[in-house]
Amino acid sequence: MKIFSACLAGGADSGEAKAVIVDKAKDMLTLRSARTLPVDDFIAQAGSGHARITLEYADLLADEAELPPVSDEKTASLLIKNKLHNMLKPDTDYTFIRRDISDISPSSLTGGINSHYSIYAVPSEFLDEYINDRMRSKLSMVTFDRFPLAALSKKVDPVGLVCHVYADRRRIILSFSAGANLIYARTADIHVKYSAGDELNDFFYEVINLTWLYVRQTRQLPVSAVVFSGTLKGRTALEERVKAFCGQDIRYLNASDYVKNCDDGIFQEYLPAIGCALTEDSANFLPAAYREQNAYKTVLKKINIALCILLVAMLVSGTVKFHTYTEKLEQLTATAEALDGRLEALDSAIADTDTLYYTDNYIKLLAGRDKSPMNLIIPVQEALGREHYSLVRFHYDTENSVSLGKLETFKTYTAGWLFAAEYNDYLAEFGIRGGMSTDLNSILNIPERKLEIKAEIGKSGVPE
């Protein structure tokens, strides 16, 4: 499969693209060409539906959360927004990806059907600068620099935690990944004052040292390998200093392990673009609607090519006349247009609301479980919509109940107590109206003026 892959820097209009054209067979690439060109030229030359781009964005939001394994994108986004609401700007739309790290995260406390995910978010308006009308039909993937580094690290150690440090003329990126799963990443710009000599090595060492210590303290995972790439390769003095504090030899990426017909200089210079060609779909920030649309166009194009070849062969053999070919082509076009119209009509007939997607997917997920507490979703919908909870837990044992929790900070103690009393009254009234059993506890942390609220909601008369 032919792929046009590029690392874009400097903006959607006036920036540059370090682009490669490769043939991909499983996990091995063959380089056709590599060159740096303006973004506009890259857009003009990119093949429809086969282009991949990796972007620079240092402020990518990252967090971890326990989520049920839902496949619907809108339901997943709703759950993620609820988990990350303290990190998100209120009036900003975000694009999310999530990756299951239940097997590699020691902090995972999952139970029942939930899994532990790493979640990444970027403002959708940033993506819109690149995914304009000209680019939209070209793309099969949009990702960010740290994910291609993780994809390349996978061959160094398919299981262990790899610290991959990459630098070019403008930035240094550290990715800590296990397999293809990114665990932590940091990006730092290289200032002009660090342009050369020992000062630049000192800057690199400080960034690597502090990031290493942070990951070791917070993640509690042993690092199996340390990799230098890009302009860091060959910095012997820096390697010795890093080796002294981490206790490991510095390793390099070999071009021959990833791409054929490529010397080491080209490989190091175009490393993010090459890594982007190997990045898994789970790191794709391209909205699902665009991916499906481009895939449909690609398939339709292949079908049309196959039909044309077949019909030309039939014409050559004399088994069909030209007017028959024209009629068949018109019938095919009319059928495709009718099908497209029916799909649009069906899509517009379905109510596009968060509540509908949320409810429908959980009902499907837990169909047939009569005693499941998830049957409480509809009765407690009003309570769920009243506050932003940091904890919503459906109990799967004999309790058949829902736990809600949140932490509020108030300007005065009185405001906190008044809020707790008011919400307690609401909860009692809500229970009477809905035939629910309700219980609310609140604990005020006086020095910090923080109120922790814990509510328990269940069906009245549920047998133990």
Coordinates of C-alpha atoms in Angstrom, one line a residue:
M1 CA 0.0 0.0 0.0
K2 CA 1.3 3.4 -1.0
I3 CA 1.3 6.1 1.8
F4 CA 2.1 9.8 1.6
S5 CA 3.2 10.7 5.2
A6 CA 4.4 14.0 6.5
C7 CA 5.4 15.9 9.6
L8 CA 3.8 19.4 9.4
A9 CA 5.4 22.4 11.2
G10 CA 4.9 26.1 11.2
G11 CA 1.2 26.5 10.5
A12 CA -1.5 25.2 8.1
D13 CA -0.8 27.7 5.4
S14 CA 2.8 29.0 5.6
G15 CA 4.5 26.0 7.2
E16 CA 6.6 23.2 5.7
A17 CA 6.0 19.5 5.4
K18 CA 8.8 16.9 5.8
A19 CA 7.2 14.3 3.6
V20 CA 7.9 10.8 2.6
I21 CA 6.3 8.5 0.1
V22 CA 6.5 4.8 1.2
D23 CA 5.1 1.5 0.3
K24 CA 3.9 -0.4 3.3
A25 CA 3.8 -4.2 3.7
K26 CA 2.8 -5.3 7.2
D27 CA 5.3 -3.4 9.6
M28 CA 8.0 -2.8 7.0
L29 CA 8.2 0.3 4.7
T30 CA 10.0 0.8 1.4
L31 CA 11.1 4.4 0.8
R32 CA 10.2 5.9 -2.6
S33 CA 11.1 9.6 -1.9
A34 CA 11.8 12.0 0.9
R35 CA 11.7 15.8 0.7
T36 CA 10.8 19.0 2.4
L37 CA 8.1 21.1 0.7
P38 CA 5.6 23.9 1.5
V39 CA 2.3 22.7 3.1
D40 CA 0.3 23.8 0.0
D41 CA 2.5 21.7 -2.3
F42 CA 2.0 18.7 0.1
I43 CA -1.8 19.1 -0.1
A44 CA -1.7 19.4 -3.9
Q45 CA 0.4 16.2 -4.3
A46 CA -1.1 14.0 -1.5
G47 CA -3.1 11.1 -2.9
S48 CA -6.8 10.9 -2.0
G49 CA -7.5 8.9 1.2
H50 CA -3.8 7.8 1.7
A51 CA -2.2 10.8 3.3
R52 CA -1.1 10.7 7.0
I53 CA 0.1 13.8 8.9
T54 CA 1.6 14.3 12.3
L55 CA 1.3 17.7 13.8
E56 CA 3.2 19.7 16.5
Y57 CA 1.1 20.6 19.5
A58 CA 2.8 20.8 22.9
D59 CA -0.4 21.5 24.9
L60 CA -2.1 18.2 24.1
L61 CA -4.3 17.3 27.1
A62 CA -3.6 13.9 28.7
D63 CA -5.3 12.0 31.5
E64 CA -6.3 8.5 32.6
A65 CA -9.8 7.3 33.5
E66 CA -11.9 4.2 34.0
L67 CA -14.6 3.8 31.3
P68 CA -17.0 1.1 30.1
P69 CA -16.0 -0.4 26.8
V70 CA -18.5 1.4 24.5
S71 CA -17.8 1.5 20.8
D72 CA -20.0 4.5 19.9
E73 CA -17.9 7.6 19.4
K74 CA -20.5 10.1 20.7
T75 CA -21.2 8.0 23.9
A76 CA -17.5 7.7 24.5
S77 CA -17.0 11.5 24.1
L78 CA -19.8 12.1 26.6
L79 CA -18.2 9.9 29.2
I80 CA -14.8 11.4 28.6
K81 CA -16.1 15.0 28.9
N82 CA -17.7 14.1 32.2
K83 CA -14.4 12.6 33.5
L84 CA -12.2 15.5 32.2
H85 CA -14.5 18.4 32.8
N86 CA -12.1 20.1 35.2
M87 CA -9.4 20.1 32.5
L88 CA -11.5 21.3 29.6
K89 CA -12.4 24.9 28.7
P90 CA -16.2 25.4 29.0
D91 CA -16.8 26.9 25.6
T92 CA -14.3 24.8 23.6
D93 CA -15.1 21.7 21.5
Y94 CA -12.5 18.9 21.8
T95 CA -11.5 15.9 19.8
F96 CA -10.6 12.8 21.9
I97 CA -8.8 9.5 21.5
R98 CA -8.6 6.7 24.1
R99 CA -6.3 3.8 24.4
D100 CA -6.8 0.8 26.7
I101 CA -3.9 0.5 29.1
S102 CA -5.5 -1.8 31.7
D103 CA -2.6 -4.4 31.3
I104 CA 0.2 -1.9 31.7
S105 CA -0.9 0.7 34.2
P106 CA -0.2 -0.1 37.9
S107 CA -2.7 2.6 38.9
S108 CA -5.6 0.7 37.3
L109 CA -8.3 -0.1 39.9
T110 CA -10.9 -1.3 37.4
G111 CA -13.6 -3.7 38.3
G112 CA -16.6 -5.2 36.5
I113 CA -16.8 -4.2 32.9
N114 CA -14.7 -1.1 33.1
S115 CA -11.3 -0.7 31.5
H116 CA -8.5 1.7 32.3
Y117 CA -7.8 4.2 29.4
S118 CA -5.3 6.8 28.6
I119 CA -7.2 9.8 27.1
Y120 CA -5.8 12.5 24.9
A121 CA -7.7 15.7 23.8
V122 CA -7.0 18.5 21.4
P123 CA -9.2 21.6 20.7
S124 CA -11.1 20.8 17.5
E125 CA -10.5 24.3 16.2
F126 CA -6.7 23.5 16.0
L127 CA -7.5 20.4 13.9
D128 CA -9.9 22.5 11.7
E129 CA -6.9 24.7 10.6
Y130 CA -5.4 21.7 8.9
I131 CA -8.5 19.6 8.0
N132 CA -9.9 22.2 5.6
D133 CA -11.9 21.5 2.5
R134 CA -8.8 20.9 0.4
M135 CA -7.2 18.5 2.9
R136 CA -10.3 16.6 4.1
S137 CA -10.6 14.1 1.3
K138 CA -6.8 13.5 1.3
L139 CA -6.4 12.2 4.8
S140 CA -6.5 8.8 6.4
M141 CA -4.8 9.9 9.7
V142 CA -4.0 12.9 11.8
T143 CA -1.8 12.4 14.8
F144 CA 0.7 14.2 17.0
D145 CA 4.5 13.9 17.2
R146 CA 4.7 11.7 20.3
F147 CA 2.6 8.9 18.8
P148 CA 5.0 8.2 15.9
L149 CA 7.8 8.0 18.3
A150 CA 5.9 5.4 20.4
A151 CA 5.3 3.4 17.2
L152 CA 9.0 3.3 16.4
S153 CA 9.9 2.4 20.0
K154 CA 7.8 -0.7 19.8
K155 CA 10.5 -2.6 17.8
V156 CA 13.1 -1.7 20.5
D157 CA 11.1 -3.6 23.1
P158 CA 7.6 -4.9 22.3
V159 CA 6.5 -5.1 25.9
G160 CA 8.7 -3.0 28.2
L161 CA 8.7 0.7 28.9
V162 CA 10.9 2.6 26.4
C163 CA 12.1 6.1 26.9
H164 CA 12.5 7.6 23.4
V165 CA 14.2 11.0 23.1
Y166 CA 14.0 12.8 19.8
A167 CA 15.3 16.3 18.8
D168 CA 15.5 18.4 15.7
R169 CA 16.6 22.0 15.3
R170 CA 13.5 23.4 17.2
R171 CA 12.3 21.0 19.8
I172 CA 13.0 18.0 22.0
I173 CA 10.3 15.3 22.5
L174 CA 10.4 12.5 25.1
S175 CA 7.9 9.6 24.8
F176 CA 7.6 6.9 27.4
S177 CA 5.7 4.0 25.8
A178 CA 5.0 0.3 26.3
G179 CA 4.4 -1.5 23.0
A180 CA 2.5 1.1 20.9
N181 CA 0.8 2.6 24.0
L182 CA 2.0 6.0 25.0
I183 CA 2.3 6.3 28.8
Y184 CA 3.7 9.8 29.1
A185 CA 5.2 12.5 26.8
R186 CA 6.8 15.9 27.1
T187 CA 7.8 18.5 24.4
A188 CA 10.1 21.4 25.0
D189 CA 11.2 24.1 22.5
I190 CA 14.9 24.8 21.9
H191 CA 15.6 28.5 22.5
V192 CA 18.0 30.4 20.3
K193 CA 20.4 30.8 23.3
Y194 CA 20.9 27.0 23.3
S195 CA 21.8 26.8 19.7
A196 CA 25.1 25.1 20.1
G197 CA 27.9 23.7 22.3
D198 CA 27.7 22.7 26.0
E199 CA 24.7 25.0 26.7
L200 CA 22.6 22.9 24.4
N201 CA 23.7 19.7 26.0
D202 CA 23.0 21.1 29.4
F203 CA 19.5 22.0 28.2
F204 CA 18.9 18.5 26.8
Y205 CA 20.2 16.9 30.0
E206 CA 18.0 19.0 32.3
V207 CA 14.8 18.2 30.3
I208 CA 15.6 14.4 30.1
N209 CA 16.6 14.2 33.8
L210 CA 13.6 16.0 35.2
T211 CA 11.2 14.1 32.9
W212 CA 12.8 10.8 33.8
L213 CA 12.5 11.5 37.6
Y214 CA 8.8 12.5 37.2
V215 CA 7.9 9.4 35.3
R216 CA 9.7 7.1 37.7
Q217 CA 8.0 8.6 40.7
T218 CA 4.5 8.9 39.3
R219 CA 4.3 5.8 37.1
Q220 CA 6.4 3.3 39.1
L221 CA 7.3 1.4 36.0
P222 CA 10.9 0.3 35.3
V223 CA 12.4 1.7 32.0
S224 CA 13.7 -1.2 29.8
A225 CA 15.5 1.0 27.2
V226 CA 16.6 4.5 26.5
V227 CA 16.7 5.6 22.8
F228 CA 18.2 8.7 21.2
S229 CA 17.1 9.8 17.7
G230 CA 17.2 12.8 15.4
T231 CA 19.9 15.3 16.1
L232 CA 20.7 13.6 19.5
K233 CA 22.3 10.7 17.8
G234 CA 26.1 11.0 18.2
R235 CA 26.1 13.5 21.1
T236 CA 28.6 11.4 23.1
A237 CA 29.0 13.8 26.0
L238 CA 25.2 13.9 26.5
E239 CA 24.9 10.2 26.3
E240 CA 27.5 9.7 29.0
R241 CA 25.7 12.0 31.4
V242 CA 22.3 10.4 30.8
K243 CA 23.8 6.9 31.1
A244 CA 25.3 7.9 34.5
F245 CA 22.0 8.8 36.1
C246 CA 19.7 6.2 34.4
G247 CA 22.2 3.3 34.5
Q248 CA 21.6 2.2 30.9
D249 CA 23.4 2.3 27.7
I250 CA 21.9 4.6 25.1
R251 CA 20.5 2.8 22.1
Y252 CA 19.7 4.0 18.5
L253 CA 17.1 3.1 15.9
N254 CA 18.4 1.3 12.9
A255 CA 16.9 2.5 9.6
S256 CA 17.0 -1.1 8.2
D257 CA 14.6 -2.3 10.9
Y258 CA 11.9 0.0 9.7
V259 CA 12.4 1.1 6.1
K260 CA 14.2 -0.3 3.1
N261 CA 16.1 1.9 0.6
C262 CA 16.8 4.6 3.2
D263 CA 20.2 5.7 4.6
D264 CA 20.6 6.7 8.2
G265 CA 20.8 10.5 7.6
I266 CA 17.4 10.6 5.8
F267 CA 15.9 8.2 8.4
Q268 CA 16.9 10.5 11.3
E269 CA 15.8 13.7 9.5
Y270 CA 12.4 12.4 8.4
L271 CA 11.9 10.1 11.5
P272 CA 8.5 11.6 12.6
A273 CA 7.0 11.2 9.1
I274 CA 8.3 7.6 8.8
G275 CA 6.9 6.8 12.3
C276 CA 3.6 8.3 11.3
A277 CA 3.3 5.8 8.5
L278 CA 3.6 3.0 11.2
T279 CA 1.3 4.6 13.8
E280 CA -1.8 2.6 14.8
D281 CA -5.3 3.7 14.1
S282 CA -6.0 4.1 17.8
A283 CA -3.9 7.3 17.7
N284 CA -5.9 8.8 14.9
F285 CA -7.4 12.2 15.8
L286 CA -9.2 12.5 12.4
P287 CA -12.9 12.7 13.2
A288 CA -14.7 9.4 12.6
A289 CA -17.1 11.0 10.1
Y290 CA -14.2 12.0 7.9
R291 CA -12.6 8.6 8.1
E292 CA -15.8 6.8 7.1
Q293 CA -16.4 9.3 4.3
N294 CA -12.9 8.9 2.9
A295 CA -13.0 5.1 3.2
Y296 CA -16.3 5.1 1.4
K297 CA -14.8 7.2 -1.5
T298 CA -11.8 5.0 -1.7
V299 CA -13.9 1.8 -1.9
L300 CA -16.2 3.4 -4.5
K301 CA -13.2 4.4 -6.6
K302 CA -11.8 0.9 -6.5
I303 CA -15.3 -0.5 -7.5
N304 CA -15.5 2.0 -10.4
I305 CA -12.1 1.1 -11.6
A306 CA -12.9 -2.7 -11.4
L307 CA -16.2 -2.1 -13.3
C308 CA -14.5 -0.1 -16.0
I309 CA -11.8 -2.8 -16.5
L310 CA -14.5 -5.4 -16.7
L311 CA -16.7 -3.5 -19.1
V312 CA -13.7 -2.6 -21.3
A313 CA -12.8 -6.3 -21.4
M314 CA -16.4 -7.2 -22.4
L315 CA -16.4 -4.5 -25.1
V316 CA -13.1 -5.8 -26.5
S317 CA -14.5 -9.3 -26.6
G318 CA -17.6 -8.1 -28.4
T319 CA -20.0 -9.4 -25.7
V320 CA -21.6 -6.1 -24.9
K321 CA -22.3 -3.0 -26.9
F322 CA -21.4 0.5 -25.9
H323 CA -25.0 1.7 -25.3
T324 CA -25.4 -1.3 -22.8
Y325 CA -22.3 -0.1 -21.0
T326 CA -23.8 3.5 -20.8
E327 CA -27.1 2.1 -19.4
K328 CA -25.4 0.0 -16.8
L329 CA -23.2 3.0 -15.7
E330 CA -26.3 5.2 -15.4
Q331 CA -28.1 2.5 -13.4
L332 CA -25.2 2.2 -11.1
T333 CA -25.0 6.0 -10.6
A334 CA -28.7 6.3 -9.9
T335 CA -28.6 3.4 -7.4
A336 CA -25.6 5.0 -5.6
E337 CA -27.4 8.4 -5.4
A338 CA -30.6 6.8 -4.1
L339 CA -28.7 4.8 -1.5
D340 CA -26.9 8.0 -0.4
G341 CA -30.2 9.8 -0.1
R342 CA -31.7 7.0 2.0
L343 CA -28.7 7.0 4.3
E344 CA -29.0 10.8 4.8
A345 CA -32.7 10.6 5.5
L346 CA -32.2 7.8 8.0
D347 CA -29.4 9.8 9.7
S348 CA -31.6 13.0 10.0
A349 CA -34.5 11.0 11.3
I350 CA -32.6 9.8 14.3
A351 CA -32.4 12.3 17.2
D352 CA -28.8 13.4 17.6
T353 CA -28.7 14.0 21.4
D354 CA -26.3 13.0 24.0
T355 CA -29.0 11.4 26.2
L356 CA -30.2 9.2 23.4
Y357 CA -26.8 7.9 22.6
Y358 CA -25.9 7.5 26.2
T359 CA -29.1 5.5 27.0
D360 CA -29.2 3.4 23.9
N361 CA -25.7 2.1 24.2
Y362 CA -25.9 1.2 27.9
I363 CA -29.2 -0.6 27.2
K364 CA -27.6 -2.6 24.4
L365 CA -24.5 -3.3 26.5
L366 CA -26.4 -4.7 29.4
A367 CA -29.4 -6.2 27.6
G368 CA -30.8 -9.2 29.4
R369 CA -29.4 -8.4 32.8
D370 CA -32.7 -7.8 34.7
K371 CA -31.1 -7.1 38.0
S372 CA -28.4 -4.8 36.7
P373 CA -28.2 -1.4 38.4
M374 CA -27.7 0.1 34.9
N375 CA -31.5 -0.1 34.7
L376 CA -31.4 2.9 37.0
I377 CA -30.1 5.1 34.2
I378 CA -33.5 6.4 33.2
P379 CA -34.8 7.0 36.8
V380 CA -31.7 8.8 37.9
Q381 CA -31.3 10.8 34.7
E382 CA -32.5 14.0 36.4
A383 CA -30.0 13.7 39.2
L384 CA -27.1 13.0 36.8
G385 CA -28.0 16.1 34.8
R386 CA -28.1 18.3 37.9
E387 CA -24.4 18.3 38.8
H388 CA -21.0 17.5 37.2
Y389 CA -19.9 14.4 39.2
S390 CA -16.3 13.3 39.5
L391 CA -17.6 9.8 40.4
V392 CA -20.5 7.9 39.0
R393 CA -20.4 4.2 39.9
F394 CA -23.1 1.6 39.2
H395 CA -22.9 -1.3 41.8
Y396 CA -23.1 -4.8 40.4
D397 CA -23.7 -6.6 43.6
T398 CA -26.9 -6.9 45.7
E399 CA -27.0 -3.2 46.4
N400 CA -28.5 -2.4 42.9
S401 CA -27.6 1.2 43.4
V402 CA -25.7 4.2 42.0
S403 CA -23.0 6.1 43.9
L404 CA -22.5 9.8 43.0
G405 CA -19.6 11.9 44.3
K406 CA -18.1 15.3 43.8
L407 CA -15.8 17.8 45.5
E408 CA -16.9 21.5 45.7
T409 CA -15.0 24.5 47.0
F410 CA -16.9 27.4 48.5
K411 CA -15.9 31.0 49.3
T412 CA -17.5 30.7 52.8
Y413 CA -18.3 27.8 55.2
T414 CA -22.0 29.0 55.3
A415 CA -22.3 28.7 51.5
G416 CA -21.1 25.1 51.7
W417 CA -23.5 24.1 54.5
L418 CA -26.4 25.8 52.7
F419 CA -25.6 23.9 49.5
A420 CA -25.4 20.6 51.3
A421 CA -28.8 21.3 53.0
E422 CA -30.4 22.4 49.8
Y423 CA -29.1 19.4 47.9
N424 CA -30.2 17.0 50.7
D425 CA -33.7 18.4 50.5
Y426 CA -33.7 18.0 46.7
L427 CA -32.5 14.4 47.0
A428 CA -35.2 13.5 49.5
E429 CA -37.9 15.0 47.3
F430 CA -36.4 13.3 44.2
G431 CA -36.5 10.0 46.0
I432 CA -40.2 10.4 46.9
R433 CA -41.2 11.4 43.4
G434 CA -39.3 8.6 41.7
G435 CA -39.9 5.9 44.2
M436 CA -36.2 5.7 45.0
S437 CA -34.2 5.2 48.1
T438 CA -31.7 8.0 48.6
D439 CA -28.9 8.7 51.1
L440 CA -26.5 11.7 51.1
N441 CA -23.4 12.3 53.2
S442 CA -21.3 15.5 53.2
I443 CA -18.0 16.3 54.8
L444 CA -16.7 19.8 55.1
N445 CA -12.9 20.4 55.2
I446 CA -12.9 23.6 57.2
P447 CA -9.3 24.9 56.5
E448 CA -9.7 24.5 52.7
R449 CA -13.5 25.3 52.6
K450 CA -14.1 22.1 50.5
L451 CA -17.2 20.1 50.7
E452 CA -17.1 16.4 49.7
I453 CA -20.6 15.1 48.7
K454 CA -21.4 11.4 48.4
A455 CA -24.9 10.3 47.4
E456 CA -26.4 6.8 47.1
I457 CA -29.5 6.2 45.0
G458 CA -31.3 2.9 44.6
K459 CA -34.7 1.4 43.9
S460 CA -36.9 1.2 47.0
G461 CA -37.8 -2.3 48.2
V462 CA -35.0 -4.1 46.3
P463 CA -34.3 -7.4 48.1
E464 CA -30.9 -7.9 49.6

